[in-house]
Amino acid sequence: MGFAEQNPRLASLIERDKAAVWHPFSHASLEGPPISVKRARGSWLIAEDGRHYLDAVSSWWVNTHGHCNPVIAEAIAKQLYQLEHCIFAGFTHEPAVELAELLLSILPENQEKIFFSDNGSTAVEVALKLAIQFNELRSNGDKEAKRRTLVRLSSSYHGDTVGAMSVSERDTFTAPFTDYLFEVAVIPTPTEDNISEVTSQFELLCSKSDTLAFIFEPLIQGAGGMVMYSAEHLDRLFEIAKQHNVVLIADEVMTGFGRTGTHFATLQTKHEPDILCLSKGITGGFLPLGATSCSGEIVEAFHTPDRGKFFYHGHSYTGNPLACAAGVASTKLLLEERCQERIAKIQELHTVAIKDFSSCPGLTRARVTGTVLAVDIDCGEDSYYLNPIRDKLYTFFLERGILLRPLGNVVYILPPYCFTDSELGSCYQAIAEAGREFGKAA
Ligand SMILES: Cc1ncc(COP(=O)(O)O)c(C=O)c1O
């Protein structure tokens, strides 16, 4: 008999969950019972049955400094008794102002203002709407001058709301909604082999007077399979976009806050984007918060006394003080030398690990950018997200006490920065074992 059956409270919780809760990306009748988490510390999730799980994916890429980090917890607790929330139109508060200033001090230099929302998808929606209205304002009512086309990369993922889905890859996630999504132009993700072709394609698109904006996940395309590409190639695309006044929207929802080795991925490019989307790591994984930053040029275009031309967008919880207080505490932790050293160390260990993976049977295309390591299990099955190997791999790692959530046959480590060398070592070892067990040579 398992722990849950022997423990009536836990058994009942799982039953009630099954009856009442709809979990994302899953179907209760097809999945095993969810793991009920009682508490968490540092890199570890601790289940009700006492089992410990090493959180090697930072709980969907949000957790940067470990679970229940006392500095962030304390900042939220202090804020909780001061001001829990208030309307953000016509009112403001210290945590929001402090967070906006702090972000602007580390974002690319041309960024001038922060617009708060609730999550990564809303940060993207705000970015798209800002770009569209900016274009409307700069065309000054001239229909001829108005642009319409948005451009995205292949394998892109920008969120699950309708605008964000429209600029994402058409795949399993978007299939039922295809008829309701707006059309966008697509260029391949640049590689060493296709860069000339991609730049020509992009040049052709941008030289059409209709192209409005280009949205991309800089350096790493996360949900699309941890596809990595270089800052140099991205800069080639930036140059073309700049020549043609195409708005550059960097979706740094996953790559922000140290994931690629620098505070933001676009700090590795020579040119600066016009708009950045932030979320996930912004509060260290404590509370939901989205932020969209934009350049002075965009801010300036909205400076109009005409009330009909304001940016009419806002969410009830915009600028929530608790989330902003968490954001300030988490960002300050990120800037500490100790955290920067851990980020550099994780990158160094990942780089050694991928060299080792090159001689491991069953593993292929091992790659690293900053603190993100990804490798494909060479299982001889081409399909991506619905690859049947995914569930086997997920269970294999959980049985070893490691939470790794493969994307199809792509296994990746995206750890909180408190991960120790030995915790990383156990992930590398489990991945090498998975290659031996599930690789096509097996
Ligand atoms: C690059 C990127 N943009 C946007 C999102 C959407 O964020 P959220 O899940 O918070 O809506 C994600 C989520 O994975 C993401 O990776």
mmCIF file of N, CA and C in Angstrom, residues 293-395:
data_model
loop_
_atom_site.group_PDB
_atom_site.id
_atom_site.type_symbol
_atom_site.label_atom_id
_atom_site.label_comp_id
_atom_site.label_asym_id
_atom_site.label_seq_id
_atom_site.Cartn_x
_atom_site.Cartn_y
_atom_site.Cartn_z
ATOM 1 N N SER A 293 8.914 46.952 -20.651
ATOM 2 C CA SER A 293 9.647 48.218 -20.656
ATOM 3 C C SER A 293 9.690 48.748 -22.087
ATOM 4 N N CYS A 294 9.854 50.067 -22.223
ATOM 5 C CA CYS A 294 9.963 50.598 -23.583
ATOM 6 C C CYS A 294 10.904 51.790 -23.649
ATOM 7 N N SER A 295 11.339 52.061 -24.866
ATOM 8 C CA SER A 295 12.344 53.114 -25.106
ATOM 9 C C SER A 295 11.710 54.503 -25.015
ATOM 10 N N GLY A 296 12.586 55.500 -24.899
ATOM 11 C CA GLY A 296 12.140 56.887 -24.844
ATOM 12 C C GLY A 296 11.342 57.291 -26.072
ATOM 13 N N GLU A 297 11.715 56.734 -27.230
ATOM 14 C CA GLU A 297 11.013 57.099 -28.466
ATOM 15 C C GLU A 297 9.539 56.705 -28.384
ATOM 16 N N ILE A 298 9.309 55.522 -27.803
ATOM 17 C CA ILE A 298 7.920 55.052 -27.682
ATOM 18 C C ILE A 298 7.173 55.883 -26.641
ATOM 19 N N VAL A 299 7.815 56.124 -25.513
ATOM 20 C CA VAL A 299 7.190 56.946 -24.465
ATOM 21 C C VAL A 299 6.791 58.297 -25.061
ATOM 22 N N GLU A 300 7.716 58.885 -25.809
ATOM 23 C CA GLU A 300 7.517 60.225 -26.391
ATOM 24 C C GLU A 300 6.288 60.248 -27.313
ATOM 25 N N ALA A 301 6.135 59.190 -28.126
ATOM 26 C CA ALA A 301 5.021 59.157 -29.087
ATOM 27 C C ALA A 301 3.661 59.199 -28.385
ATOM 28 N N PHE A 302 3.635 58.694 -27.144
ATOM 29 C CA PHE A 302 2.359 58.663 -26.410
ATOM 30 C C PHE A 302 2.099 59.976 -25.656
ATOM 31 N N HIS A 303 3.045 60.924 -25.694
ATOM 32 C CA HIS A 303 2.863 62.210 -25.022
ATOM 33 C C HIS A 303 1.902 63.062 -25.818
ATOM 34 N N THR A 304 0.648 62.942 -25.503
ATOM 35 C CA THR A 304 -0.349 63.723 -26.227
ATOM 36 C C THR A 304 -1.464 64.120 -25.255
ATOM 37 N N PRO A 305 -1.954 65.318 -25.353
ATOM 38 C CA PRO A 305 -3.054 65.717 -24.471
ATOM 39 C C PRO A 305 -4.388 65.099 -24.909
ATOM 40 N N ASP A 306 -4.386 64.471 -26.088
ATOM 41 C CA ASP A 306 -5.626 63.895 -26.635
ATOM 42 C C ASP A 306 -5.988 62.610 -25.872
ATOM 43 N N ARG A 307 -7.027 62.651 -25.054
ATOM 44 C CA ARG A 307 -7.392 61.495 -24.217
ATOM 45 C C ARG A 307 -7.754 60.276 -25.063
ATOM 46 N N GLY A 308 -8.186 60.499 -26.277
ATOM 47 C CA GLY A 308 -8.543 59.398 -27.170
ATOM 48 C C GLY A 308 -7.325 58.615 -27.623
ATOM 49 N N LYS A 309 -6.119 59.160 -27.355
ATOM 50 C CA LYS A 309 -4.905 58.486 -27.822
ATOM 51 C C LYS A 309 -4.073 57.909 -26.682
ATOM 52 N N PHE A 310 -4.637 57.867 -25.473
ATOM 53 C CA PHE A 310 -3.914 57.250 -24.351
ATOM 54 C C PHE A 310 -3.755 55.751 -24.602
ATOM 55 N N PHE A 311 -2.885 55.123 -23.809
ATOM 56 C CA PHE A 311 -2.726 53.662 -23.908
ATOM 57 C C PHE A 311 -3.773 53.021 -22.992
ATOM 58 N N TYR A 312 -4.870 52.541 -23.597
ATOM 59 C CA TYR A 312 -5.974 52.009 -22.802
ATOM 60 C C TYR A 312 -5.762 50.535 -22.509
ATOM 61 N N HIS A 313 -4.928 50.290 -21.539
ATOM 62 C CA HIS A 313 -4.659 48.912 -21.115
ATOM 63 C C HIS A 313 -4.352 48.944 -19.629
ATOM 64 N N GLY A 314 -4.887 47.966 -18.884
ATOM 65 C CA GLY A 314 -4.596 47.907 -17.448
ATOM 66 C C GLY A 314 -5.240 46.679 -16.863
ATOM 67 N N HIS A 315 -4.619 46.108 -15.833
ATOM 68 C CA HIS A 315 -5.181 44.930 -15.166
ATOM 69 C C HIS A 315 -5.466 45.287 -13.712
ATOM 70 N N SER A 316 -6.450 44.621 -13.130
ATOM 71 C CA SER A 316 -6.858 44.941 -11.755
ATOM 72 C C SER A 316 -5.676 44.929 -10.789
ATOM 73 N N TYR A 317 -4.781 43.953 -10.970
ATOM 74 C CA TYR A 317 -3.674 43.799 -10.023
ATOM 75 C C TYR A 317 -2.379 44.482 -10.500
ATOM 76 N N THR A 318 -2.513 45.354 -11.498
ATOM 77 C CA THR A 318 -1.334 46.069 -12.009
ATOM 78 C C THR A 318 -0.535 46.698 -10.872
ATOM 79 N N GLY A 319 0.763 46.463 -10.884
ATOM 80 C CA GLY A 319 1.656 47.094 -9.903
ATOM 81 C C GLY A 319 1.402 46.631 -8.487
ATOM 82 N N ASN A 320 0.935 45.399 -8.309
ATOM 83 C CA ASN A 320 0.629 44.930 -6.956
ATOM 84 C C ASN A 320 1.828 45.135 -6.014
ATOM 85 N N PRO A 321 1.616 45.813 -4.876
ATOM 86 C CA PRO A 321 2.742 46.152 -3.986
ATOM 87 C C PRO A 321 3.504 44.942 -3.450
ATOM 88 N N LEU A 322 2.792 43.850 -3.164
ATOM 89 C CA LEU A 322 3.486 42.658 -2.640
ATOM 90 C C LEU A 322 4.424 42.089 -3.703
ATOM 91 N N ALA A 323 3.914 41.981 -4.930
ATOM 92 C CA ALA A 323 4.734 41.452 -6.025
ATOM 93 C C ALA A 323 5.918 42.388 -6.300
ATOM 94 N N CYS A 324 5.649 43.698 -6.253
ATOM 95 C CA CYS A 324 6.744 44.650 -6.509
ATOM 96 C C CYS A 324 7.795 44.576 -5.399
ATOM 97 N N ALA A 325 7.356 44.417 -4.146
ATOM 98 C CA ALA A 325 8.320 44.303 -3.035
ATOM 99 C C ALA A 325 9.175 43.048 -3.233
ATOM 100 N N ALA A 326 8.519 41.956 -3.660
ATOM 101 C CA ALA A 326 9.271 40.718 -3.946
ATOM 102 C C ALA A 326 10.250 40.974 -5.088
ATOM 103 N N GLY A 327 9.801 41.733 -6.095
ATOM 104 C CA GLY A 327 10.652 42.045 -7.249
ATOM 105 C C GLY A 327 11.889 42.834 -6.850
ATOM 106 N N VAL A 328 11.712 43.789 -5.969
ATOM 107 C CA VAL A 328 12.853 44.600 -5.525
ATOM 108 C C VAL A 328 13.847 43.704 -4.782
ATOM 109 N N ALA A 329 13.325 42.900 -3.835
ATOM 110 C CA ALA A 329 14.217 42.049 -3.035
ATOM 111 C C ALA A 329 14.946 41.044 -3.926
ATOM 112 N N SER A 330 14.193 40.433 -4.864
ATOM 113 C CA SER A 330 14.786 39.410 -5.720
ATOM 114 C C SER A 330 15.837 40.011 -6.659
ATOM 115 N N THR A 331 15.534 41.184 -7.215
ATOM 116 C CA THR A 331 16.490 41.816 -8.152
ATOM 117 C C THR A 331 17.757 42.230 -7.410
ATOM 118 N N LYS A 332 17.599 42.710 -6.175
ATOM 119 C CA LYS A 332 18.801 43.076 -5.400
ATOM 120 C C LYS A 332 19.662 41.839 -5.117
ATOM 121 N N LEU A 333 18.994 40.714 -4.847
ATOM 122 C CA LEU A 333 19.763 39.466 -4.628
ATOM 123 C C LEU A 333 20.536 39.087 -5.891
ATOM 124 N N LEU A 334 19.854 39.255 -7.042
ATOM 125 C CA LEU A 334 20.500 38.920 -8.320
ATOM 126 C C LEU A 334 21.781 39.728 -8.513
ATOM 127 N N LEU A 335 21.753 40.992 -8.075
ATOM 128 C CA LEU A 335 22.892 41.882 -8.315
ATOM 129 C C LEU A 335 24.051 41.621 -7.349
ATOM 130 N N GLU A 336 23.793 40.854 -6.286
ATOM 131 C CA GLU A 336 24.874 40.579 -5.323
ATOM 132 C C GLU A 336 25.963 39.725 -5.966
ATOM 133 N N GLU A 337 27.195 39.960 -5.519
ATOM 134 C CA GLU A 337 28.345 39.247 -6.083
ATOM 135 C C GLU A 337 28.181 37.727 -5.948
ATOM 136 N N ARG A 338 27.639 37.323 -4.782
ATOM 137 C CA ARG A 338 27.474 35.890 -4.524
ATOM 138 C C ARG A 338 26.616 35.215 -5.613
ATOM 139 N N CYS A 339 25.538 35.888 -5.984
ATOM 140 C CA CYS A 339 24.637 35.318 -6.991
ATOM 141 C C CYS A 339 25.311 35.313 -8.366
ATOM 142 N N GLN A 340 26.001 36.410 -8.681
ATOM 143 C CA GLN A 340 26.683 36.482 -9.976
ATOM 144 C C GLN A 340 27.752 35.387 -10.090
ATOM 145 N N GLU A 341 28.425 35.107 -8.951
ATOM 146 C CA GLU A 341 29.437 34.037 -8.970
ATOM 147 C C GLU A 341 28.786 32.679 -9.223
ATOM 148 N N ARG A 342 27.599 32.466 -8.604
ATOM 149 C CA ARG A 342 26.911 31.173 -8.806
ATOM 150 C C ARG A 342 26.476 31.032 -10.271
ATOM 151 N N ILE A 343 25.995 32.123 -10.860
ATOM 152 C CA ILE A 343 25.564 32.073 -12.265
ATOM 153 C C ILE A 343 26.763 31.674 -13.143
ATOM 154 N N ALA A 344 27.915 32.304 -12.873
ATOM 155 C CA ALA A 344 29.117 31.995 -13.668
ATOM 156 C C ALA A 344 29.534 30.541 -13.449
ATOM 157 N N LYS A 345 29.417 30.081 -12.201
ATOM 158 C CA LYS A 345 29.835 28.703 -11.887
ATOM 159 C C LYS A 345 28.913 27.680 -12.570
ATOM 160 N N ILE A 346 27.610 27.963 -12.532
ATOM 161 C CA ILE A 346 26.649 27.033 -13.178
ATOM 162 C C ILE A 346 26.973 26.934 -14.673
ATOM 163 N N GLN A 347 27.241 28.084 -15.277
ATOM 164 C CA GLN A 347 27.582 28.095 -16.708
ATOM 165 C C GLN A 347 28.853 27.262 -16.956
ATOM 166 N N GLU A 348 29.828 27.435 -16.072
ATOM 167 C CA GLU A 348 31.101 26.707 -16.233
ATOM 168 C C GLU A 348 30.865 25.190 -16.124
ATOM 169 N N LEU A 349 30.083 24.778 -15.113
ATOM 170 C CA LEU A 349 29.828 23.337 -14.934
ATOM 171 C C LEU A 349 29.005 22.770 -16.094
ATOM 172 N N HIS A 350 28.026 23.551 -16.554
ATOM 173 C CA HIS A 350 27.221 23.110 -17.710
ATOM 174 C C HIS A 350 28.133 22.877 -18.925
ATOM 175 N N THR A 351 29.110 23.787 -19.094
ATOM 176 C CA THR A 351 29.974 23.707 -20.279
ATOM 177 C C THR A 351 30.812 22.427 -20.240
ATOM 178 N N VAL A 352 31.269 22.066 -19.048
ATOM 179 C CA VAL A 352 32.013 20.804 -18.916
ATOM 180 C C VAL A 352 31.059 19.629 -19.175
ATOM 181 N N ALA A 353 29.848 19.727 -18.610
ATOM 182 C CA ALA A 353 28.891 18.611 -18.731
ATOM 183 C C ALA A 353 28.553 18.326 -20.199
ATOM 184 N N ILE A 354 28.389 19.376 -21.012
ATOM 185 C CA ILE A 354 27.994 19.073 -22.401
ATOM 186 C C ILE A 354 29.145 18.411 -23.166
ATOM 187 N N LYS A 355 30.369 18.702 -22.749
ATOM 188 C CA LYS A 355 31.501 18.005 -23.396
ATOM 189 C C LYS A 355 31.397 16.520 -23.060
ATOM 190 N N ASP A 356 31.111 16.224 -21.780
ATOM 191 C CA ASP A 356 30.969 14.812 -21.375
ATOM 192 C C ASP A 356 29.804 14.152 -22.114
ATOM 193 N N PHE A 357 28.712 14.909 -22.291
ATOM 194 C CA PHE A 357 27.535 14.334 -22.955
ATOM 195 C C PHE A 357 27.845 13.914 -24.396
ATOM 196 N N SER A 358 28.858 14.577 -25.007
ATOM 197 C CA SER A 358 29.118 14.258 -26.420
ATOM 198 C C SER A 358 29.587 12.813 -26.576
ATOM 199 N N SER A 359 30.119 12.226 -25.491
ATOM 200 C CA SER A 359 30.514 10.812 -25.618
ATOM 201 C C SER A 359 29.516 9.871 -24.932
ATOM 202 N N CYS A 360 28.375 10.415 -24.502
ATOM 203 C CA CYS A 360 27.354 9.566 -23.840
ATOM 204 C C CYS A 360 26.417 8.961 -24.878
ATOM 205 N N PRO A 361 26.215 7.648 -24.849
ATOM 206 C CA PRO A 361 25.276 7.050 -25.810
ATOM 207 C C PRO A 361 23.863 7.585 -25.599
ATOM 208 N N GLY A 362 23.174 7.791 -26.712
ATOM 209 C CA GLY A 362 21.752 8.185 -26.629
ATOM 210 C C GLY A 362 21.527 9.673 -26.459
ATOM 211 N N LEU A 363 22.599 10.466 -26.316
ATOM 212 C CA LEU A 363 22.422 11.917 -26.165
ATOM 213 C C LEU A 363 22.957 12.624 -27.402
ATOM 214 N N THR A 364 22.275 13.663 -27.813
ATOM 215 C CA THR A 364 22.739 14.405 -28.983
ATOM 216 C C THR A 364 22.409 15.890 -28.831
ATOM 217 N N ARG A 365 23.107 16.717 -29.578
ATOM 218 C CA ARG A 365 22.883 18.178 -29.613
ATOM 219 C C ARG A 365 22.925 18.823 -28.228
ATOM 220 N N ALA A 366 23.919 18.451 -27.421
ATOM 221 C CA ALA A 366 24.048 19.088 -26.097
ATOM 222 C C ALA A 366 24.446 20.547 -26.300
ATOM 223 N N ARG A 367 23.798 21.447 -25.563
ATOM 224 C CA ARG A 367 24.039 22.888 -25.769
ATOM 225 C C ARG A 367 23.856 23.656 -24.461
ATOM 226 N N VAL A 368 24.519 24.812 -24.406
ATOM 227 C CA VAL A 368 24.445 25.638 -23.200
ATOM 228 C C VAL A 368 24.369 27.095 -23.587
ATOM 229 N N THR A 369 23.521 27.834 -22.919
ATOM 230 C CA THR A 369 23.606 29.303 -22.937
ATOM 231 C C THR A 369 23.408 29.736 -21.494
ATOM 232 N N GLY A 370 24.411 30.354 -20.908
ATOM 233 C CA GLY A 370 24.316 30.807 -19.519
ATOM 234 C C GLY A 370 24.011 29.664 -18.573
ATOM 235 N N THR A 371 22.912 29.779 -17.823
ATOM 236 C CA THR A 371 22.587 28.757 -16.819
ATOM 237 C C THR A 371 21.646 27.687 -17.379
ATOM 238 N N VAL A 372 21.368 27.737 -18.667
ATOM 239 C CA VAL A 372 20.443 26.764 -19.272
ATOM 240 C C VAL A 372 21.226 25.724 -20.075
ATOM 241 N N LEU A 373 21.040 24.475 -19.709
ATOM 242 C CA LEU A 373 21.651 23.368 -20.469
ATOM 243 C C LEU A 373 20.519 22.564 -21.097
ATOM 244 N N ALA A 374 20.692 22.188 -22.366
ATOM 245 C CA ALA A 374 19.683 21.329 -23.008
ATOM 246 C C ALA A 374 20.387 20.249 -23.816
ATOM 247 N N VAL A 375 19.732 19.109 -23.916
ATOM 248 C CA VAL A 375 20.275 18.006 -24.709
ATOM 249 C C VAL A 375 19.100 17.172 -25.221
ATOM 250 N N ASP A 376 19.237 16.628 -26.428
ATOM 251 C CA ASP A 376 18.148 15.808 -26.978
ATOM 252 C C ASP A 376 18.437 14.332 -26.711
ATOM 253 N N ILE A 377 17.392 13.594 -26.357
ATOM 254 C CA ILE A 377 17.537 12.145 -26.279
ATOM 255 C C ILE A 377 17.338 11.635 -27.705
ATOM 256 N N ASP A 378 18.354 10.941 -28.197
ATOM 257 C CA ASP A 378 18.332 10.470 -29.579
ATOM 258 C C ASP A 378 17.512 9.183 -29.632
ATOM 259 N N CYS A 379 16.161 9.351 -29.713
ATOM 260 C CA CYS A 379 15.285 8.179 -29.555
ATOM 261 C C CYS A 379 14.737 7.698 -30.890
ATOM 262 N N GLY A 380 15.138 8.353 -31.983
ATOM 263 C CA GLY A 380 14.700 7.894 -33.301
ATOM 264 C C GLY A 380 13.256 8.246 -33.597
ATOM 265 N N GLU A 381 12.680 9.131 -32.822
ATOM 266 C CA GLU A 381 11.272 9.529 -33.031
ATOM 267 C C GLU A 381 11.291 11.039 -33.225
ATOM 268 N N ASP A 382 10.778 11.512 -34.371
ATOM 269 C CA ASP A 382 10.959 12.903 -34.746
ATOM 270 C C ASP A 382 10.005 13.893 -34.100
ATOM 271 N N SER A 383 8.805 13.394 -33.694
ATOM 272 C CA SER A 383 7.808 14.359 -33.222
ATOM 273 C C SER A 383 8.357 15.093 -32.002
ATOM 274 N N TYR A 384 7.856 16.308 -31.797
ATOM 275 C CA TYR A 384 8.441 17.128 -30.730
ATOM 276 C C TYR A 384 7.630 17.015 -29.436
ATOM 277 N N TYR A 385 6.688 17.930 -29.204
ATOM 278 C CA TYR A 385 6.058 18.039 -27.885
ATOM 279 C C TYR A 385 5.318 16.759 -27.474
ATOM 280 N N LEU A 386 4.659 16.129 -28.443
ATOM 281 C CA LEU A 386 3.886 14.931 -28.092
ATOM 282 C C LEU A 386 4.698 13.646 -28.247
ATOM 283 N N ASN A 387 5.993 13.784 -28.354
ATOM 284 C CA ASN A 387 6.867 12.608 -28.456
ATOM 285 C C ASN A 387 6.593 11.668 -27.278
ATOM 286 N N PRO A 388 6.252 10.383 -27.566
ATOM 287 C CA PRO A 388 5.862 9.477 -26.473
ATOM 288 C C PRO A 388 6.963 9.267 -25.427
ATOM 289 N N ILE A 389 8.200 9.587 -25.784
ATOM 290 C CA ILE A 389 9.289 9.388 -24.820
ATOM 291 C C ILE A 389 9.205 10.378 -23.655
ATOM 292 N N ARG A 390 8.490 11.463 -23.876
ATOM 293 C CA ARG A 390 8.450 12.530 -22.858
ATOM 294 C C ARG A 390 7.964 12.011 -21.488
ATOM 295 N N ASP A 391 6.857 11.287 -21.485
ATOM 296 C CA ASP A 391 6.299 10.823 -20.207
ATOM 297 C C ASP A 391 7.227 9.836 -19.521
ATOM 298 N N LYS A 392 7.870 8.999 -20.338
ATOM 299 C CA LYS A 392 8.798 8.007 -19.758
ATOM 300 C C LYS A 392 9.969 8.730 -19.097
ATOM 301 N N LEU A 393 10.476 9.739 -19.774
ATOM 302 C CA LEU A 393 11.613 10.490 -19.224
ATOM 303 C C LEU A 393 11.206 11.210 -17.937
ATOM 304 N N TYR A 394 10.031 11.830 -17.961
ATOM 305 C CA TYR A 394 9.558 12.589 -16.795
ATOM 306 C C TYR A 394 9.503 11.665 -15.565
ATOM 307 N N THR A 395 8.916 10.479 -15.763
ATOM 308 C CA THR A 395 8.799 9.517 -14.656
ATOM 309 C C THR A 395 10.174 9.019 -14.226
#
